[in-house]
Short mmCIF file of C-alpha atoms in Angstrom, two decimals:
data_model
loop_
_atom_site.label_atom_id
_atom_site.label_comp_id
_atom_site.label_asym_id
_atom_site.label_seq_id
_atom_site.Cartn_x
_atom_site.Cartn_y
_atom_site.Cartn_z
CA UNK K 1 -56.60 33.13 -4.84
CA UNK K 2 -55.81 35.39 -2.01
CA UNK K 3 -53.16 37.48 -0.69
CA UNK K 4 -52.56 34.81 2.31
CA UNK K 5 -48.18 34.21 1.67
CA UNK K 6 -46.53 31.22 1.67
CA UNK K 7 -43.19 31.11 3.83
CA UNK K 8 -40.23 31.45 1.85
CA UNK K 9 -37.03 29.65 1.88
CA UNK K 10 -34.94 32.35 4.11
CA UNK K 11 -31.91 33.73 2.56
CA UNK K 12 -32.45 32.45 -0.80
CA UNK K 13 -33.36 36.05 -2.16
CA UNK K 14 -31.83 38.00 -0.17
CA UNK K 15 -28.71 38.48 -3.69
CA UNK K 16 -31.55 39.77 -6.23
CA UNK K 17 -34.04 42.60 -6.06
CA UNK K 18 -37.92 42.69 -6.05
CA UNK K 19 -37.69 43.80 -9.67
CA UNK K 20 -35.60 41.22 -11.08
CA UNK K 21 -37.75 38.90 -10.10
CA UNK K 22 -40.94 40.65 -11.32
CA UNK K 23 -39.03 41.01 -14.30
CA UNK K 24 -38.44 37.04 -15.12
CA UNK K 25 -42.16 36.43 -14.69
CA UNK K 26 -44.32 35.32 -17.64
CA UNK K 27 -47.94 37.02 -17.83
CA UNK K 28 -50.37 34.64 -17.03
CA UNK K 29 -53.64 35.18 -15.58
CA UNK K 30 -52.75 35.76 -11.69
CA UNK K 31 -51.48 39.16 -12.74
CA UNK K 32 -53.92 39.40 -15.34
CA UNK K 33 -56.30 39.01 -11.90
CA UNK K 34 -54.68 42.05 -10.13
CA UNK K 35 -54.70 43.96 -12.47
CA UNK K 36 -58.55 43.52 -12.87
CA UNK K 37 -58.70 44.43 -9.19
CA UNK K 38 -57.03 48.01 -9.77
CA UNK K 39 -59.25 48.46 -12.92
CA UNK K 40 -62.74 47.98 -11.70
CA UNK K 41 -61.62 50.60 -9.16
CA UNK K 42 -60.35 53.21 -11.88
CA UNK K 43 -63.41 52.04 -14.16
CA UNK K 44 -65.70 52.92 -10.96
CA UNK K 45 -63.92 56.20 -10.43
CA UNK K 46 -65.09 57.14 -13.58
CA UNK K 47 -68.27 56.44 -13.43
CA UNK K 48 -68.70 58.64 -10.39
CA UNK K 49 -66.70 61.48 -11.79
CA UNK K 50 -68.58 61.34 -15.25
CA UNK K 51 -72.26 61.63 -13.44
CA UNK K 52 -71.77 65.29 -12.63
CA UNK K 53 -71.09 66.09 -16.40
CA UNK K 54 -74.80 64.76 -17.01
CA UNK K 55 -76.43 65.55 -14.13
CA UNK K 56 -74.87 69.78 -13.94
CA UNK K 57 -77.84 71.02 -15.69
CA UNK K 58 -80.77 68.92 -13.82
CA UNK K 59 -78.94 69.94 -10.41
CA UNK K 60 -78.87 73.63 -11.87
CA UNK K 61 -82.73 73.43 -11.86
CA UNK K 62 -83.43 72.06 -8.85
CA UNK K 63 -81.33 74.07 -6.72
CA UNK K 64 -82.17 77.57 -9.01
CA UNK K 65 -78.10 77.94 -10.01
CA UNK K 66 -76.49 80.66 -11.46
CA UNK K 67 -73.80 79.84 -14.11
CA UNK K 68 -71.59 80.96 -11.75
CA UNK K 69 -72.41 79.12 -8.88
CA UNK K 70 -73.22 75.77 -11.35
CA UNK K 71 -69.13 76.30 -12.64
CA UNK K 72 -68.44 76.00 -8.88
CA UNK K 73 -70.05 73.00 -8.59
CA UNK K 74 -68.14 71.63 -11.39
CA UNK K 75 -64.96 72.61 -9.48
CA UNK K 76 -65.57 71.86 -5.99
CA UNK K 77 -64.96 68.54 -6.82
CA UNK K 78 -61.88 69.09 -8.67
CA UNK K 79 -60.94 70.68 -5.42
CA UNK K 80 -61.20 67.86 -3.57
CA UNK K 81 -59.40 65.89 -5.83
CA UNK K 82 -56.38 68.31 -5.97
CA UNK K 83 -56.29 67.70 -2.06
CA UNK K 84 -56.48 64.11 -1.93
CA UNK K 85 -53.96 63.54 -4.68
CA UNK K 86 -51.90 66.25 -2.43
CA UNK K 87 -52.32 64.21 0.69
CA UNK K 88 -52.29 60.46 -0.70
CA UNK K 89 -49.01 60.07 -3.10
CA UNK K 90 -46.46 61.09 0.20
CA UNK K 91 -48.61 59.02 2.05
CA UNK K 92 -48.95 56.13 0.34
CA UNK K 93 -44.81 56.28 -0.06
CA UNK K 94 -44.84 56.27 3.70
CA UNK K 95 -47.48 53.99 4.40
CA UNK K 96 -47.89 51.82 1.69
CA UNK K 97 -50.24 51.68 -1.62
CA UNK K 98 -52.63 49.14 -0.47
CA UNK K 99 -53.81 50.99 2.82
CA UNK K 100 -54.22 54.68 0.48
CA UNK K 101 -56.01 52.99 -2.15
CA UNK K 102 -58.42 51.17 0.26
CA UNK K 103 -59.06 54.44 2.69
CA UNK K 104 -59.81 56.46 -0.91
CA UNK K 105 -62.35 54.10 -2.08
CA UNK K 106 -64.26 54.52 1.43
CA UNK K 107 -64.21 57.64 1.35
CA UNK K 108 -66.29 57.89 -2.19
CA UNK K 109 -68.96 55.45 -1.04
CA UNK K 110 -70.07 57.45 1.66
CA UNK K 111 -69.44 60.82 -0.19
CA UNK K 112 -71.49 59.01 -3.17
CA UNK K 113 -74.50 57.94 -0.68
CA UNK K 114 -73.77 61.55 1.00
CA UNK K 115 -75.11 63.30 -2.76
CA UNK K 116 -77.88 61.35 -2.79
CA UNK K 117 -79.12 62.37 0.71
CA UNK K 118 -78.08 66.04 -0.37
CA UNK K 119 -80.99 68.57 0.86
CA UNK K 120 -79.32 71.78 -0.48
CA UNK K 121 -76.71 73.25 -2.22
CA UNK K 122 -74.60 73.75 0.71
CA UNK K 123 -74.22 69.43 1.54
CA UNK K 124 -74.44 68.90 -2.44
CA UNK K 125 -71.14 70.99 -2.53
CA UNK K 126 -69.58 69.16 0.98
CA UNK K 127 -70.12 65.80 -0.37
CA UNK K 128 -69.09 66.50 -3.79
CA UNK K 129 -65.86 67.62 -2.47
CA UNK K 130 -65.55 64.86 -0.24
CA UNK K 131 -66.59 62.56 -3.12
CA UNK K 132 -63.28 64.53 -5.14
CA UNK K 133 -61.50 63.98 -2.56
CA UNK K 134 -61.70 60.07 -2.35
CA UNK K 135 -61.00 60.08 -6.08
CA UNK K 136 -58.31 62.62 -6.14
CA UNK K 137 -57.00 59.97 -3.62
CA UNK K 138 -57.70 56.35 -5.14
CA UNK K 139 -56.70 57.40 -8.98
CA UNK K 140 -52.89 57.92 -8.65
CA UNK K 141 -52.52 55.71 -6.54
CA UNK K 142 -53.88 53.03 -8.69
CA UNK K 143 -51.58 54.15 -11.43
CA UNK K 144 -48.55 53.80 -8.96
CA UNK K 145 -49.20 49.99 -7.36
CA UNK K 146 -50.52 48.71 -10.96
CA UNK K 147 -46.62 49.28 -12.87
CA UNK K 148 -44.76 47.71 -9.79
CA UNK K 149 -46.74 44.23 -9.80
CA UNK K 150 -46.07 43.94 -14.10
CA UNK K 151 -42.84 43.26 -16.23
CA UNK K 152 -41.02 46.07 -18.37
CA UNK K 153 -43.11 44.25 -21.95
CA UNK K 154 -46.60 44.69 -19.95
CA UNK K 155 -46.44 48.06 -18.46
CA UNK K 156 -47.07 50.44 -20.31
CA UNK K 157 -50.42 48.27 -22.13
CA UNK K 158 -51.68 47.29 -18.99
CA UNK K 159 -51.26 51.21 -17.87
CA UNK K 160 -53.02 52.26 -21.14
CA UNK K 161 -55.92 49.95 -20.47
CA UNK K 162 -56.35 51.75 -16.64
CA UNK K 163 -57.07 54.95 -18.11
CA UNK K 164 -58.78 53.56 -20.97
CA UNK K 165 -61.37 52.38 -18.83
CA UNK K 166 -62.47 56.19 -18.31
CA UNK K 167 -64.58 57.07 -21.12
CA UNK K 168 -65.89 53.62 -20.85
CA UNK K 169 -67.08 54.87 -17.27
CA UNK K 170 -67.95 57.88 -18.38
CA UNK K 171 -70.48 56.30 -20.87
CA UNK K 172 -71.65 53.81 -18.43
CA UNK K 173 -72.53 57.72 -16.10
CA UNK K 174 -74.65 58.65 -19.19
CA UNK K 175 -76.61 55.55 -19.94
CA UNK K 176 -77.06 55.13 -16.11
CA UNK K 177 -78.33 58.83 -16.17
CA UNK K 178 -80.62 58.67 -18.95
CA UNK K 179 -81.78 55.52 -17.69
CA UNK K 180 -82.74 56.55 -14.46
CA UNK K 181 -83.87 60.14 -14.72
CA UNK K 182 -87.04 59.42 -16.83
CA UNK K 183 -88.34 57.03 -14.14
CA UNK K 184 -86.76 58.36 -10.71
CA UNK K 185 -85.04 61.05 -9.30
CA UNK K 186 -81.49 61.81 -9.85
CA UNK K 187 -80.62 60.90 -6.53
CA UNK K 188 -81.09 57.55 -7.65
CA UNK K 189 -78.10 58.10 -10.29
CA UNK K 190 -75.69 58.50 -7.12
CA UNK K 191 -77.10 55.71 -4.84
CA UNK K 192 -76.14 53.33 -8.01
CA UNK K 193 -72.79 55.00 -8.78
CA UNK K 194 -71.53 54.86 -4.81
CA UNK K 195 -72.57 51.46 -4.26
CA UNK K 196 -69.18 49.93 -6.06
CA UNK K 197 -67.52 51.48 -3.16
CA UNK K 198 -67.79 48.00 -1.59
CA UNK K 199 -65.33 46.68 -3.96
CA UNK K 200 -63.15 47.22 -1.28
CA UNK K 201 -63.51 43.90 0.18
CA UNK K 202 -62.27 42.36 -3.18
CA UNK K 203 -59.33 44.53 -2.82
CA UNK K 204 -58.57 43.76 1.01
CA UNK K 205 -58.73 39.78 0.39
CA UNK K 206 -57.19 39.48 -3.19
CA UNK K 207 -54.22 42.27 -3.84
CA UNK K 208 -51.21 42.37 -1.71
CA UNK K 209 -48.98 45.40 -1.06
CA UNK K 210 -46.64 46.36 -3.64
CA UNK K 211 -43.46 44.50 -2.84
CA UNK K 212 -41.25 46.99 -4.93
CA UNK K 213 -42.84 49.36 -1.81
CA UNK K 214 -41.73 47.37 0.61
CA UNK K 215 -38.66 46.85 -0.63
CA UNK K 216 -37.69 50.66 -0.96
CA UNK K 217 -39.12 50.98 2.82
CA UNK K 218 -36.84 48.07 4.06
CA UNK K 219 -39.18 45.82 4.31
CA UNK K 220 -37.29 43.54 2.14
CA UNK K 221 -38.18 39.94 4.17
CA UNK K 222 -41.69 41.14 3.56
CA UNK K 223 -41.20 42.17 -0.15
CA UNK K 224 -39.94 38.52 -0.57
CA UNK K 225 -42.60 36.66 1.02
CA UNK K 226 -45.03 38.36 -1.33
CA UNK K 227 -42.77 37.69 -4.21
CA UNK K 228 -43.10 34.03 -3.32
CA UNK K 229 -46.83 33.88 -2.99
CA UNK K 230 -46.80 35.46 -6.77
CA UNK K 231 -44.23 33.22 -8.05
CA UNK K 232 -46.19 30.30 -6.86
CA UNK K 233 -49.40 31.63 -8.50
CA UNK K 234 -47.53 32.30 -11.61
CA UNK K 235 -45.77 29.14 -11.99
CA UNK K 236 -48.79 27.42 -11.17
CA UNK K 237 -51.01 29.03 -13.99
CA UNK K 238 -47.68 28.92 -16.66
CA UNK K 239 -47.38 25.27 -16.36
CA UNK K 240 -43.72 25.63 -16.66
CA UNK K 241 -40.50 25.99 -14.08
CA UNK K 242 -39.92 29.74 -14.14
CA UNK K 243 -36.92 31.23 -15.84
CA UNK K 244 -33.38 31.92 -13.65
CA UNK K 245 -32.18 35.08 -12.13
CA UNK K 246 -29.47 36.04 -14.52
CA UNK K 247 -28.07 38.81 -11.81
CA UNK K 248 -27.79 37.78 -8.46
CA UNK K 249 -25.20 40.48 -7.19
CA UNK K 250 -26.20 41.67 -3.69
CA UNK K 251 -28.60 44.15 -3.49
CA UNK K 252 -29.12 46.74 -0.39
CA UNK K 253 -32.79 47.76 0.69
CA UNK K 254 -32.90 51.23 -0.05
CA UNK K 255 -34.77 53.02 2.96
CA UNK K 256 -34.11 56.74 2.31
CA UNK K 257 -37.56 58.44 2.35
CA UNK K 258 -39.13 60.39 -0.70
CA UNK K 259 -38.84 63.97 -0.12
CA UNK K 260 -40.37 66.49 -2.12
CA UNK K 261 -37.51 68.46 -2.83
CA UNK K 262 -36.33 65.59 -4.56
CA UNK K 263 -38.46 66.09 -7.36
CA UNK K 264 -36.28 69.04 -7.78
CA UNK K 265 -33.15 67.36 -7.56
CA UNK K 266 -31.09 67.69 -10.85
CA UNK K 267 -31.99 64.13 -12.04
CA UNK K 268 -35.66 64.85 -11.57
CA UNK K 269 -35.88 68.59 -12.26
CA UNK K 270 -36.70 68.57 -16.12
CA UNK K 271 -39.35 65.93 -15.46
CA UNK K 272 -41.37 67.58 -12.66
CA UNK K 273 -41.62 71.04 -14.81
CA UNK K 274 -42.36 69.08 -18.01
CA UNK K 275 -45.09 67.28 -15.99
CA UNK K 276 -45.87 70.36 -13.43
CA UNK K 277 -47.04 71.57 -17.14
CA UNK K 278 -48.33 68.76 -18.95
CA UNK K 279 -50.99 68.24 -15.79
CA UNK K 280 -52.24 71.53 -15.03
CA UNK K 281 -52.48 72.42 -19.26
CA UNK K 282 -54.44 69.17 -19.93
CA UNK K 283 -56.67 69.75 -16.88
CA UNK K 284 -57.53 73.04 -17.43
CA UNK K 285 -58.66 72.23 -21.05
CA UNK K 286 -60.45 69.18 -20.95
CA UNK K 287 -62.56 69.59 -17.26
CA UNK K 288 -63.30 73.38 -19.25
CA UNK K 289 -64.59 71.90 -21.77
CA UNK K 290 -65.98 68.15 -20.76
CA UNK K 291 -67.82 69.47 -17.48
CA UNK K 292 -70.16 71.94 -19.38
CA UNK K 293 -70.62 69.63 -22.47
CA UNK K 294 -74.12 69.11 -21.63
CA UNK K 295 -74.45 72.17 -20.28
CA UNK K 296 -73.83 73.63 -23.63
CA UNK K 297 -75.87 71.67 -25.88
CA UNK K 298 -78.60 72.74 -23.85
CA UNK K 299 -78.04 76.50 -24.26
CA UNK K 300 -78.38 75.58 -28.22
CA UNK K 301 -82.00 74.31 -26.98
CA UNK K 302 -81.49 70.77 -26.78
CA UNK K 303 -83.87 68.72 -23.89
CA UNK K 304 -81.79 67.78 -21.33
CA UNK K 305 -82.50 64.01 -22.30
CA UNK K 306 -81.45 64.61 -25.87
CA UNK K 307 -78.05 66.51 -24.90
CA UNK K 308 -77.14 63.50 -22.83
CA UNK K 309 -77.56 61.42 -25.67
CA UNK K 310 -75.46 63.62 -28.33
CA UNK K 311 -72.35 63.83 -25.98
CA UNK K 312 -72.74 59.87 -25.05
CA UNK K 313 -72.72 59.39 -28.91
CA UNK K 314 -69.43 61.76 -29.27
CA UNK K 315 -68.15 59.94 -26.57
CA UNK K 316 -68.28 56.63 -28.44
CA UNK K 317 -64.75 58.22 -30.24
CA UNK K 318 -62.55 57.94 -27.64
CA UNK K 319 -63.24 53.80 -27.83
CA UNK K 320 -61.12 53.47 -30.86
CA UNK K 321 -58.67 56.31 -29.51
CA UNK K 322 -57.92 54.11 -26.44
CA UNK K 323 -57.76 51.11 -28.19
CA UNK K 324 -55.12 52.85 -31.26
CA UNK K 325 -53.27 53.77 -28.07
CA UNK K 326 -53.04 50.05 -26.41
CA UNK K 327 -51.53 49.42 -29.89
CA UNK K 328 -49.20 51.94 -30.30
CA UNK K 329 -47.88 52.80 -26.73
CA UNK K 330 -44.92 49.54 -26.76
CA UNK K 331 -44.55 50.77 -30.46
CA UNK K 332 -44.20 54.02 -31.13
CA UNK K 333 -43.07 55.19 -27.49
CA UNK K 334 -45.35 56.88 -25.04
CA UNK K 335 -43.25 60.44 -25.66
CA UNK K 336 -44.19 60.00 -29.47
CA UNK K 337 -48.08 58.59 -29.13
CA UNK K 338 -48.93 61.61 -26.24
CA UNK K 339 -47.44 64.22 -28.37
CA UNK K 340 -49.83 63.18 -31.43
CA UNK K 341 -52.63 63.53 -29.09
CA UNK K 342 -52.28 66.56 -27.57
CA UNK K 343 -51.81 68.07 -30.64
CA UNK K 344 -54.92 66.64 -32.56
CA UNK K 345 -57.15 67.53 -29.39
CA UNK K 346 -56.08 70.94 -29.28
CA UNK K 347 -57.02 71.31 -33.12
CA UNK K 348 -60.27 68.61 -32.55
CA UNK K 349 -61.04 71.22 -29.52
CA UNK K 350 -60.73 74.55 -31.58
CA UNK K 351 -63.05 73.20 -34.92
CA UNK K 352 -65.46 71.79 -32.36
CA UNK K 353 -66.38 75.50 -30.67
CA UNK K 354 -66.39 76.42 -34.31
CA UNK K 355 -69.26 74.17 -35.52
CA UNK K 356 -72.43 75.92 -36.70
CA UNK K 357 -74.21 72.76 -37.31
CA UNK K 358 -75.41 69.23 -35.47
CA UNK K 359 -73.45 67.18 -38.15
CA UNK K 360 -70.21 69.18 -37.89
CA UNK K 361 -70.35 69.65 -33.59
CA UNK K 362 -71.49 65.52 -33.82
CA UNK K 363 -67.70 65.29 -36.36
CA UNK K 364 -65.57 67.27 -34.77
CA UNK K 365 -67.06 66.01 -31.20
CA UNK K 366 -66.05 62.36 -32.21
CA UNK K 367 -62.57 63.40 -33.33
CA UNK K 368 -61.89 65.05 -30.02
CA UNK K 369 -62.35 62.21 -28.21
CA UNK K 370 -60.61 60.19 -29.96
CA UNK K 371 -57.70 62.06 -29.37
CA UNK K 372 -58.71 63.26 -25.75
CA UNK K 373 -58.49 59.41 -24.96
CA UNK K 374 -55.01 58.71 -26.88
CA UNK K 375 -53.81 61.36 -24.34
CA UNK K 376 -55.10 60.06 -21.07
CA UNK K 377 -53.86 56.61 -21.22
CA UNK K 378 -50.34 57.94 -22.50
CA UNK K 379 -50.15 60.87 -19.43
CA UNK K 380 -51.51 58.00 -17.04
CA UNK K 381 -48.94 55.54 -18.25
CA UNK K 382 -46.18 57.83 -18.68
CA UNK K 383 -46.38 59.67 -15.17
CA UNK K 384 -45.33 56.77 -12.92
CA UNK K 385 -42.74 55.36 -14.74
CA UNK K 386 -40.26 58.65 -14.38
CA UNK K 387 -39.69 58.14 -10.61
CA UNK K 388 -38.14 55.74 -8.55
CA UNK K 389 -40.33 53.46 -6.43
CA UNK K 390 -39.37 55.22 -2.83
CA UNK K 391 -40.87 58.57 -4.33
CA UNK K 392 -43.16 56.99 -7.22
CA UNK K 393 -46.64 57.94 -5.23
CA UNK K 394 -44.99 61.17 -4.20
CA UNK K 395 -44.55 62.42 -7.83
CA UNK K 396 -47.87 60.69 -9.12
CA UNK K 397 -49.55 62.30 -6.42
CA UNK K 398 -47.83 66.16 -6.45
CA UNK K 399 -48.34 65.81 -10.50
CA UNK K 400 -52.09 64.59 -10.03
CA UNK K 401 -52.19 67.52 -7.44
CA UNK K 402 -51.10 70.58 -9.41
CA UNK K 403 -53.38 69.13 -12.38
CA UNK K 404 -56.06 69.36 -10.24
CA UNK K 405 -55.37 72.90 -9.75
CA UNK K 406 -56.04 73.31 -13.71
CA UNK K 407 -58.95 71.46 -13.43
CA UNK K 408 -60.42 73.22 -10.67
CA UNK K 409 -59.91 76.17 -12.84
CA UNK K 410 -61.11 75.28 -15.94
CA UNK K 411 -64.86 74.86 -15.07
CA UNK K 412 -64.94 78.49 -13.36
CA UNK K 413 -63.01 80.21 -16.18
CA UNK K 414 -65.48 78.31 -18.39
CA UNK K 415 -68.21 79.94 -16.11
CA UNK K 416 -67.18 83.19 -16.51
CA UNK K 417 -66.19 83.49 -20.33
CA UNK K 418 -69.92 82.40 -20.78
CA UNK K 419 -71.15 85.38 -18.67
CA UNK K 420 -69.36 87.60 -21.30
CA UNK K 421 -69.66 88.24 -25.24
CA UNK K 422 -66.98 85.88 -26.26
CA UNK K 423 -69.42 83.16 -26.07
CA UNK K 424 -69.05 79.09 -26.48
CA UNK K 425 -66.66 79.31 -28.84
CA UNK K 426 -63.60 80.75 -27.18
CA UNK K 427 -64.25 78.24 -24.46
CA UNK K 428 -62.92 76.16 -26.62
CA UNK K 429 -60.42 78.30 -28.10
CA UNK K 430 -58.70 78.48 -24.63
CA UNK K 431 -58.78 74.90 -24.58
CA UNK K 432 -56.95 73.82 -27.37
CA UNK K 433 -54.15 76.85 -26.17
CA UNK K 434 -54.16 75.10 -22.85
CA UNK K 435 -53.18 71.01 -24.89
CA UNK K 436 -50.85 72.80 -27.41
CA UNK K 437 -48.32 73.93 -24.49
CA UNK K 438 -48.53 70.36 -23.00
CA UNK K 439 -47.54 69.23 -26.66
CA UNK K 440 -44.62 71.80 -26.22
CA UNK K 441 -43.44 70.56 -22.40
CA UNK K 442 -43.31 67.41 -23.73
CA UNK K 443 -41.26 67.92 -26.88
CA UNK K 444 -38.65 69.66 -25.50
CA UNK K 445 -38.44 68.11 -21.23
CA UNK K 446 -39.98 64.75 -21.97
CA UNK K 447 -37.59 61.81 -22.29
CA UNK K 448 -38.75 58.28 -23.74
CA UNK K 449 -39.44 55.27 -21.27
CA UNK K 450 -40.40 52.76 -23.88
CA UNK K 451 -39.10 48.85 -23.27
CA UNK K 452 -36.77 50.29 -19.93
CA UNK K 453 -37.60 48.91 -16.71
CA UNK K 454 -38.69 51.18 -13.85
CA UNK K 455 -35.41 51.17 -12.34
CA UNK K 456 -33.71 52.63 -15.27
CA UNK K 457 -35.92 54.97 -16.42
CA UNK K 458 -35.84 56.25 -12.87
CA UNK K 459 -32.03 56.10 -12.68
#
């Protein structure tokens, strides 16, 4: 199974669009295959992103950090990120998913291998930039080519599962951390977590370019001869002829360019401030919070082996979250399922910098994953599907981008309220402000995509 394209009969598509055919298609496991592609890269991202949360406080020791200078470490990398979700959504809407999300992975290898090689705190903080910068890249841009290979009844699961991979990463950073650091150094940690960067070659031979893309760029001979290599595949695995094109009106390549002042436009306008809310507000809480977790415990006078352990146990909760999500998301809406979690982390958040005692911070931990990770996977499915595809990256990306903006910030501010007399508790109190106006941007700007294809919820 590669992307290698078979010639197609000329003319016979040129009456029906890219989507109408995606849309006739049943599952079966050739796009089951893709999508595996794009989620060992989000999975991987993850894992990469999660190490810092466990390894902040060893890095803190060996380089003699202030708390300051530690919460910059935290955000350098969210700084990175903010830029490479700034520079890759326009580009991959000029260029094309498939080059982006290729160029992004690259880039994390060799900032991964670049941390492990780190000799002070001055290349720790270059390649951890460069590291967030690759990821910043690779993440929404794996959230924009997964929707436009899937039908309408397998987007928004398939989208779910994506960003339900995260904790699962971030769980796979712990045990990798407290696996390695009683038997080598922690530079060991990033040698293992970069070398998954050569999953590139999987995605080179086996995933095509999104023909919706190509399409929208004009590339609509192009768009068709991948849409026959896939409806080979898929008619070969279903067993079955596949079902007709019940519209076959002509249909004009669009080749207008995405612009950002479109996003501005009066079609788009209530969307972009709804999400130009909803990104920044769940940033800022959740990298304030998740980035100092361990951090934390170990100011209560936990070992730095044993704090690992306690926030890899609370992180088992967002497991079930994710999979309640996967259930609900085709169900109950994404507008309806996001809401519910924002709301229950922002009160998960405020108990949990309330707890006096292991048992209730171990409770109230649990329960704010659970709900952190019904929110991801309904912000991560949600995002892509309220633009068209000519500006889809665009608005991934700029979204992505000004979230990255709260996340850079939430580690410093985090930082800095420590230094004072407010203490770990209003940490978290600032948090669960932060997810309770998301809740509200989404209430009142957010419309409904559920069981609509991409075309008409972009319309």
């Amino acid at each position: 199974m590669t992307t290698d394209i078979v010639t197609p009969t000329r003319g016979k598509y040129d009456n029906v669009s890219v989507s109408q055919r995606i849309e006739r298609l049943p599952l079966t496991s050739f796009q089951r295959f893709l999508s595996f592609c794009i989620f060992v890269v989000a999975f991987f991202d993850a894992v990469d992103m999660g190490a810092m949360n466990f390894l902040l406080p060893v890095l803190a020791k060996e380089f003699h950090l202030t708390s300051i200078t530690t919460g910059l470490l935290g955000s350098i990398g969210l700084a990175g990120m903010l830029f490479g979700a700034l520079v890759a959504g326009p580009l991959a809407d000029k260029i094309g998913r498939k080059t982006v999300l290729m160029w992004s992975i690259v880039i994390w290898g060799i900032a991964g291998f670049g941390l492990a090689a780190a000799w002070n705190i001055n290349s720790l903080l270059g390649f951890r930039f460069l590291l967030g910068l690759g990821l910043g890249a690779s993440y929404p841009i794996a959230i924009t080519l997964l929707p436009e290979f899937l039908p309408t009844q397998a987007r928004g699961k398939y989208l779910t599962v994506l960003e339900g991979l995260a904790p699962i990463g971030v769980i796979c950073a712990g045990l990798i951390t407290a696996l390695v650091l009683p038997l080598v150094s922690w530079r060991w940690v990033f040698v293992i977590e970069a070398v998954p960067s050569l999953w590139v070659f999987v995605i080179k031979r086996y995933v095509p370019e999104s023909p919706r893309w190509l399409e929208s760029a004009g590339r609509k001979e192009e768009a068709n001869r991948i849409m026959d290599n896939i409806e080979t595949e898929v008619q070969k695995r279903h067993g079955q002829t596949l079902p007709d094109i019940e519209n076959t009106a002509k249909v004009e390549p669009v080749i207008e360019k995405a612009s950002f002042t479109e996003l501005w436009s009066k079609t788009y306008f209530k969307r972009t401030i709804m999400l130009w809310i909803l990104w920044p507000a769940t940033m800022f809480g959740y990298y304030g919070m998740n980035i100092w977790l361990t951090q934390l415990l170990v100011a209560k006078g936990f070992t730095i082996i044993k704090s690992i352990n306690y926030v890899l146990l609370i992180n088992l909760g967002a497991i079930p979250g994710v999979i309640l999500t996967i259930y609900l998301i085709e169900r109950a809406g994404r507008k309806a399922v996001l809401i519910v979690a924002l709301i229950g982390t922002a009160f998960s958040a405020y108990y949990y910098g309330q707890a006096t005692n292991m048992t209730t911070l171990i409770s109230f931990g649990l329960s704010l994953n659970f709900f952190t990770w019904m929110m991801w996977p309904s912000i991560y499915a949600y995002t892509p599907e309220l633009y068209p595809t000519r500006m889809r990256g665009t608005g991934c990306g700029m979204s992505s981008a000004v979230g990255r903006v709260g996340a850079l910030a939430g580690p410093y501010v985090t930082g800095v309220i420590l230094t004072t007399t407010m203490g770990q508790s209003m940490v978290f109190t600032v948090a669960a402000g932060t997810f309770i106006l998301a809740a509200l941007a989404v209430i009142f700007l957010g419309p409904e995509t559920k069981g609509r294809t991409l075309e008409e919820v972009s319309s």
